[in-house]
CSV table of C-alpha atoms in Angstrom, one decimal:
chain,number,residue,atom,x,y,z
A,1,UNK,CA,107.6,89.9,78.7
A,2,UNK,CA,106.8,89.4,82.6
A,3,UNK,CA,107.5,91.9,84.9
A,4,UNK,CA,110.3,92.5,86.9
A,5,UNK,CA,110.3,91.6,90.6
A,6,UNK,CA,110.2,93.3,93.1
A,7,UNK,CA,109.8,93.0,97.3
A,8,UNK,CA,106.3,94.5,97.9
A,9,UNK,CA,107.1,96.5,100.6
A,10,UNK,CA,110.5,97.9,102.9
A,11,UNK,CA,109.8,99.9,105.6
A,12,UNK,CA,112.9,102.1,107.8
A,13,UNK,CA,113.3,104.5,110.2
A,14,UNK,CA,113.8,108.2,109.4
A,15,UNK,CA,117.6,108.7,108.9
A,16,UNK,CA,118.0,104.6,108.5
A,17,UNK,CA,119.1,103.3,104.5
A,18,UNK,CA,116.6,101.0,102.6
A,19,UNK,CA,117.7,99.1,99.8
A,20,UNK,CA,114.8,98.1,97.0
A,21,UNK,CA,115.7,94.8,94.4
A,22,UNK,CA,114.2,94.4,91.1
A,23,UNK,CA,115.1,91.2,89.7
A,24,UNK,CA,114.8,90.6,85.9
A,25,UNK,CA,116.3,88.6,83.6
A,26,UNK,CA,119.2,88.0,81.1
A,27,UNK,CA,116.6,89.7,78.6
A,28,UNK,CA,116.1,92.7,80.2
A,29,UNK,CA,118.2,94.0,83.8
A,30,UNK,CA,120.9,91.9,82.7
A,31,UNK,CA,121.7,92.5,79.0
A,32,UNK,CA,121.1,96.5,79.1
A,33,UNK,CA,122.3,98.8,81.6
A,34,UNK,CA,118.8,100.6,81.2
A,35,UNK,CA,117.5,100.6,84.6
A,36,UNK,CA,115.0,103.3,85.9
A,37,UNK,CA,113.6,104.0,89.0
A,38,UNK,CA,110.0,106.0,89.4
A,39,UNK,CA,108.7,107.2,92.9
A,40,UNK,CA,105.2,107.3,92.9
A,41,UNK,CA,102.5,109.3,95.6
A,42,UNK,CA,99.4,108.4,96.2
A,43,UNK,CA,96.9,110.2,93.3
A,44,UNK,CA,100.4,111.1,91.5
A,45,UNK,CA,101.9,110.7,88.6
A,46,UNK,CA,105.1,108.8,88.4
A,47,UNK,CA,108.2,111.0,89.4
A,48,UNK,CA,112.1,110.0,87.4
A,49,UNK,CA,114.7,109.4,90.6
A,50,UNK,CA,117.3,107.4,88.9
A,51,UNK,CA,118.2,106.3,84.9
A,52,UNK,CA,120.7,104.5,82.9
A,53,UNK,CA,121.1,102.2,86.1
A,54,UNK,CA,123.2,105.3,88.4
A,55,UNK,CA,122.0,108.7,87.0
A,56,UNK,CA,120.1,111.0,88.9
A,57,UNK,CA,117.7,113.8,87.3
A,58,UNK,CA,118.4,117.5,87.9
A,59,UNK,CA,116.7,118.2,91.4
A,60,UNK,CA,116.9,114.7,92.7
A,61,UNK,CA,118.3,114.5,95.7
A,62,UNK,CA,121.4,112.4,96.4
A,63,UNK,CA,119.9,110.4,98.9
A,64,UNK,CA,119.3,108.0,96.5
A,65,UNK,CA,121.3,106.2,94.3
A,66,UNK,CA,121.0,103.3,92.2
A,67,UNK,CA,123.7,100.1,91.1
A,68,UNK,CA,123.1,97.1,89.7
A,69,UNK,CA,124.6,93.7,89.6
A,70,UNK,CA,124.0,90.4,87.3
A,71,UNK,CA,120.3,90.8,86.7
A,72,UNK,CA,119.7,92.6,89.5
A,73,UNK,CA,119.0,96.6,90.2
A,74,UNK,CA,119.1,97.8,93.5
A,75,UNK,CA,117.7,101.2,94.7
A,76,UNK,CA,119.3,102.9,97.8
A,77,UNK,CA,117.6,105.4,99.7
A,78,UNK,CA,120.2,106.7,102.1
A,79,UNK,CA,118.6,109.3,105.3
A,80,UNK,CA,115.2,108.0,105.2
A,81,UNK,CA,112.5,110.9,105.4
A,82,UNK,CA,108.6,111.1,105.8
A,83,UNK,CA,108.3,112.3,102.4
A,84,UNK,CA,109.9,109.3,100.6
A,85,UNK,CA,107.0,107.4,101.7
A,86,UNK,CA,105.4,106.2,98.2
A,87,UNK,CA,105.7,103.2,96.2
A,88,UNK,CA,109.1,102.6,93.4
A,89,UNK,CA,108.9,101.2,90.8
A,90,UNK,CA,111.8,100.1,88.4
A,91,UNK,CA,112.1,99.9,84.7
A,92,UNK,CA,114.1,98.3,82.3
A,93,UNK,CA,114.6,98.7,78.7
A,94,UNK,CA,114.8,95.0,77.3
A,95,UNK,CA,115.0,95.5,73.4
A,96,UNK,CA,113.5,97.7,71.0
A,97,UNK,CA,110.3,95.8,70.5
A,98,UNK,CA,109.8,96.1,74.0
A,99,UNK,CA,111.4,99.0,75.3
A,100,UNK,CA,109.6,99.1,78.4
A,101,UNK,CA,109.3,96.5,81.5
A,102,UNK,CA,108.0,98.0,85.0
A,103,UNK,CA,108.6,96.1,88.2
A,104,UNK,CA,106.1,94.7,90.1
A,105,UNK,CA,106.4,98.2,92.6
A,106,UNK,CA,107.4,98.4,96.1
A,107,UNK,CA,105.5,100.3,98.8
A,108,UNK,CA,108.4,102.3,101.1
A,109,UNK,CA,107.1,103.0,104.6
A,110,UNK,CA,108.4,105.2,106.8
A,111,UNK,CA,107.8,104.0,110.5
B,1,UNK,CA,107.8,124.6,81.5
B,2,UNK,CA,107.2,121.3,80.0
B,3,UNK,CA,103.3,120.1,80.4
B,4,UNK,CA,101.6,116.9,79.1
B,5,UNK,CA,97.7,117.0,79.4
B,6,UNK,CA,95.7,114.3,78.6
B,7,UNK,CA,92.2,114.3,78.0
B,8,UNK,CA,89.5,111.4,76.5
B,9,UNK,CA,89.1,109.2,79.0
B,10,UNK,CA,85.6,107.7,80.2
B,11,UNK,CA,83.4,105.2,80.8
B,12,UNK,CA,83.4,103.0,77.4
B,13,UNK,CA,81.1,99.2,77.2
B,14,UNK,CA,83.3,96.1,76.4
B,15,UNK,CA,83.4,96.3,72.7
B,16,UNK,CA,83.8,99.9,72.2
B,17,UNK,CA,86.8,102.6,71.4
B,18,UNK,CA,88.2,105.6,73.0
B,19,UNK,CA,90.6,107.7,71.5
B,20,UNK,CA,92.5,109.4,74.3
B,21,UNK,CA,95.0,112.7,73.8
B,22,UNK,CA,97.7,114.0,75.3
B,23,UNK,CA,98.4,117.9,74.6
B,24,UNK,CA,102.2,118.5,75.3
B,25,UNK,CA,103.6,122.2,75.4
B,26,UNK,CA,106.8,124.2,77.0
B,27,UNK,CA,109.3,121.8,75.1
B,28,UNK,CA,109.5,120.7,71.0
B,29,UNK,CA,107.3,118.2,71.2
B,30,UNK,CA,108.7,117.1,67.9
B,31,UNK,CA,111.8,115.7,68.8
B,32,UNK,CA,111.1,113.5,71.3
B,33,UNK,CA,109.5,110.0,71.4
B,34,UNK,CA,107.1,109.9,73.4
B,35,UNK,CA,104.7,106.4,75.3
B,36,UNK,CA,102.0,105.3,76.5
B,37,UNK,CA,101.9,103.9,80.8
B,38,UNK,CA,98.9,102.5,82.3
B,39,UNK,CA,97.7,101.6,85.8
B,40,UNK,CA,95.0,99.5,87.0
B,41,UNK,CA,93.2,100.7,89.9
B,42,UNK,CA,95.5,99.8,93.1
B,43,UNK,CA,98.4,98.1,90.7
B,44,UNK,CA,101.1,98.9,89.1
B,45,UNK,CA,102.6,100.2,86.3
B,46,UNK,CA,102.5,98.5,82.9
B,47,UNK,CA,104.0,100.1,79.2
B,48,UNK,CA,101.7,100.2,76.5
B,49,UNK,CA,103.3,102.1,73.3
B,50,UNK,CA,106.0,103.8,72.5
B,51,UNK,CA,106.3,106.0,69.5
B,52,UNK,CA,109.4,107.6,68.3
B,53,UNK,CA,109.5,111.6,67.2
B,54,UNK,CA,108.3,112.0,63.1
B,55,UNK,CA,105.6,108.7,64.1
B,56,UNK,CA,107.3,106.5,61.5
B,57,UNK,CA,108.0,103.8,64.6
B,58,UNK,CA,105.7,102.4,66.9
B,59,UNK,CA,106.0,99.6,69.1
B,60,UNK,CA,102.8,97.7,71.7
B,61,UNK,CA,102.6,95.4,74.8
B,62,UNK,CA,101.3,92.1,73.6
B,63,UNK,CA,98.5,92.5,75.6
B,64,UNK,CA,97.4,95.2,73.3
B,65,UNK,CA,99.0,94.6,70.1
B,66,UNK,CA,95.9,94.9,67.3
B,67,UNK,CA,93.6,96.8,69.6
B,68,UNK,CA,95.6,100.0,69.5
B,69,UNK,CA,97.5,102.6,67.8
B,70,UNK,CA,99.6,105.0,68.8
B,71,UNK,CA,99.9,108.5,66.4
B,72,UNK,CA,101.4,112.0,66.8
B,73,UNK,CA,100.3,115.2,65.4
B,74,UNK,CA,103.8,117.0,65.7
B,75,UNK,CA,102.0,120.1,63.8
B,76,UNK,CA,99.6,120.0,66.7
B,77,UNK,CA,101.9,118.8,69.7
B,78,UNK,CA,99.5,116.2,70.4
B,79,UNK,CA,99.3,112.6,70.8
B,80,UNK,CA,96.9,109.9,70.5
B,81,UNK,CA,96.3,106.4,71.7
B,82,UNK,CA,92.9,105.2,69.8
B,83,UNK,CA,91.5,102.3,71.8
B,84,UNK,CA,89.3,99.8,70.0
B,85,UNK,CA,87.4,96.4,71.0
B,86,UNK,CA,87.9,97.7,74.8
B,87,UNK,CA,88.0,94.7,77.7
B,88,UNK,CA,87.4,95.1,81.6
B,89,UNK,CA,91.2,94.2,81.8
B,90,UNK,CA,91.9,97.8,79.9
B,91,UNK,CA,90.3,99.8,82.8
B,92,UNK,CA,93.2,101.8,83.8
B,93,UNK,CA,94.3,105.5,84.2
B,94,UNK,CA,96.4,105.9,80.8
B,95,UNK,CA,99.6,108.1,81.3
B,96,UNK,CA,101.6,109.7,78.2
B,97,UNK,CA,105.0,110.3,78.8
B,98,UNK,CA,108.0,111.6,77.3
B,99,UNK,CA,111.2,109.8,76.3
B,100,UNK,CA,114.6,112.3,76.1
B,101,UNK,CA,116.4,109.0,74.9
B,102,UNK,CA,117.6,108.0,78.4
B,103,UNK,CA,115.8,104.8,78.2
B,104,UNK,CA,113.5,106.5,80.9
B,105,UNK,CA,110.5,109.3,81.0
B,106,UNK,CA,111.6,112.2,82.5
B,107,UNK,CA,108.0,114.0,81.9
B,108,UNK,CA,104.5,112.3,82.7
B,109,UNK,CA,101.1,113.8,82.2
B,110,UNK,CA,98.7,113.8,85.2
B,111,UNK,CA,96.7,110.8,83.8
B,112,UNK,CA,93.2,109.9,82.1
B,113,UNK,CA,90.6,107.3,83.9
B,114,UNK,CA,89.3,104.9,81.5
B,115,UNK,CA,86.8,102.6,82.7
B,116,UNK,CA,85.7,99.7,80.9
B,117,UNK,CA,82.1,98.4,81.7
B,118,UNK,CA,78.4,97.5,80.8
């Protein structure tokens, strides 16, 4: 299973929206609406921001959202802050042998 | 308050095993399933195992598939990824992470440096 791609870096002003793609396949993004997104600091563990393609955690904020079309997810991060500097990752589910496929990660500066 | 600690990382030679273990606590650890994420120094992420909650299930990335097992020890609230026959390409910090059957990991431990190398 290869993983899903992703740009390897979007950059925005503070306030501005960024959109992240991960591009799968008919395997994975496109047969399951499974889609995760993970923000990630530097020396950090992963954090859950978005699941099941739209959802967000408890104590996510709104800002971002996620949507998906064809075999493509999209991450939005709406009012761009410092603190969303980090890199995002997205995950599909793409079967039950492999439940697990992580993007290729995308490094979000804030300028 | 839900905390996964891992522990059993190291410094291992090409060849050799690790068993690494991840301590979970503030939730019942026996009804969720529960993986394995690593990450290469300066990459990305990358599943390795998956286990579901009573251990009867277990699935691997391909590029570990024979090498590794995945257990649970729900008496315990542990979990353990035993690594044998060890390769440079393993050198990673190993995450475990739990699965509230959202397709996703909602809880990730802080991590465990393995290093592979003579």
């Amino acid at each position: 299973q290869s993983a899903l791609t992703q740009p390897a870096s979007v950059s925005g002003s503070p306030g501005q929206s960024i959109t992240i793609s991960c591009t799968g396949t008919s395997s994975d993004v496109g047969s399951y609406n499974l889609v995760s997104w993970y923000q990630q600091h530097p020396g950090k563990a992963p954090k859950l921001m978005i699941y099941e393609g739209s959802k967000r955690p408890s104590g996510v904020s709104n800002r971002f959202s996620g949507s998906k079309s064809g075999n493509t997810a999209s991450l939005t991060i709406s009012g761009l802050q410092a603190e969303d500097e980090a890199d995002y990752y997205c995950c599909s589910y793409a079967g039950s042998s492999t439940p697990r496929v992580f993007g290729t990660g995308t490094k979000v500066t804030v300028l | 308050e839900v905390q996964l600690v891992e522990s059993g990382g190291g410094l291992v030679q090409p060849g050799g095993s690790l068993r690494l273990s991840c301590a979970a606590s503030g939730f019942t650890f026996s009804s969720y399933w529960m993986h394995w994420v690593r990450q290469a120094p300066g990459k990305g992420l990358v599943w390795v195992s998956r286990i579901n909650s009573d251990g009867s299930s277990t699935s691997y990335a391909d590029s570990v598939k024979g090498r590794f097992t995945i257990s649970r020890d729900n008496a315990k609230n542990t979990l353990y990824l035993q690594m044998n026959s060890l390769r440079a390409e393993d050198t990673a910090v190993y995450y475990c992470a739990r699965d509230p059957s959202i397709a996703a990991e909602d809880y990730w431990g802080q991590g465990t440096l393995v290093t592979v190398s003579s």
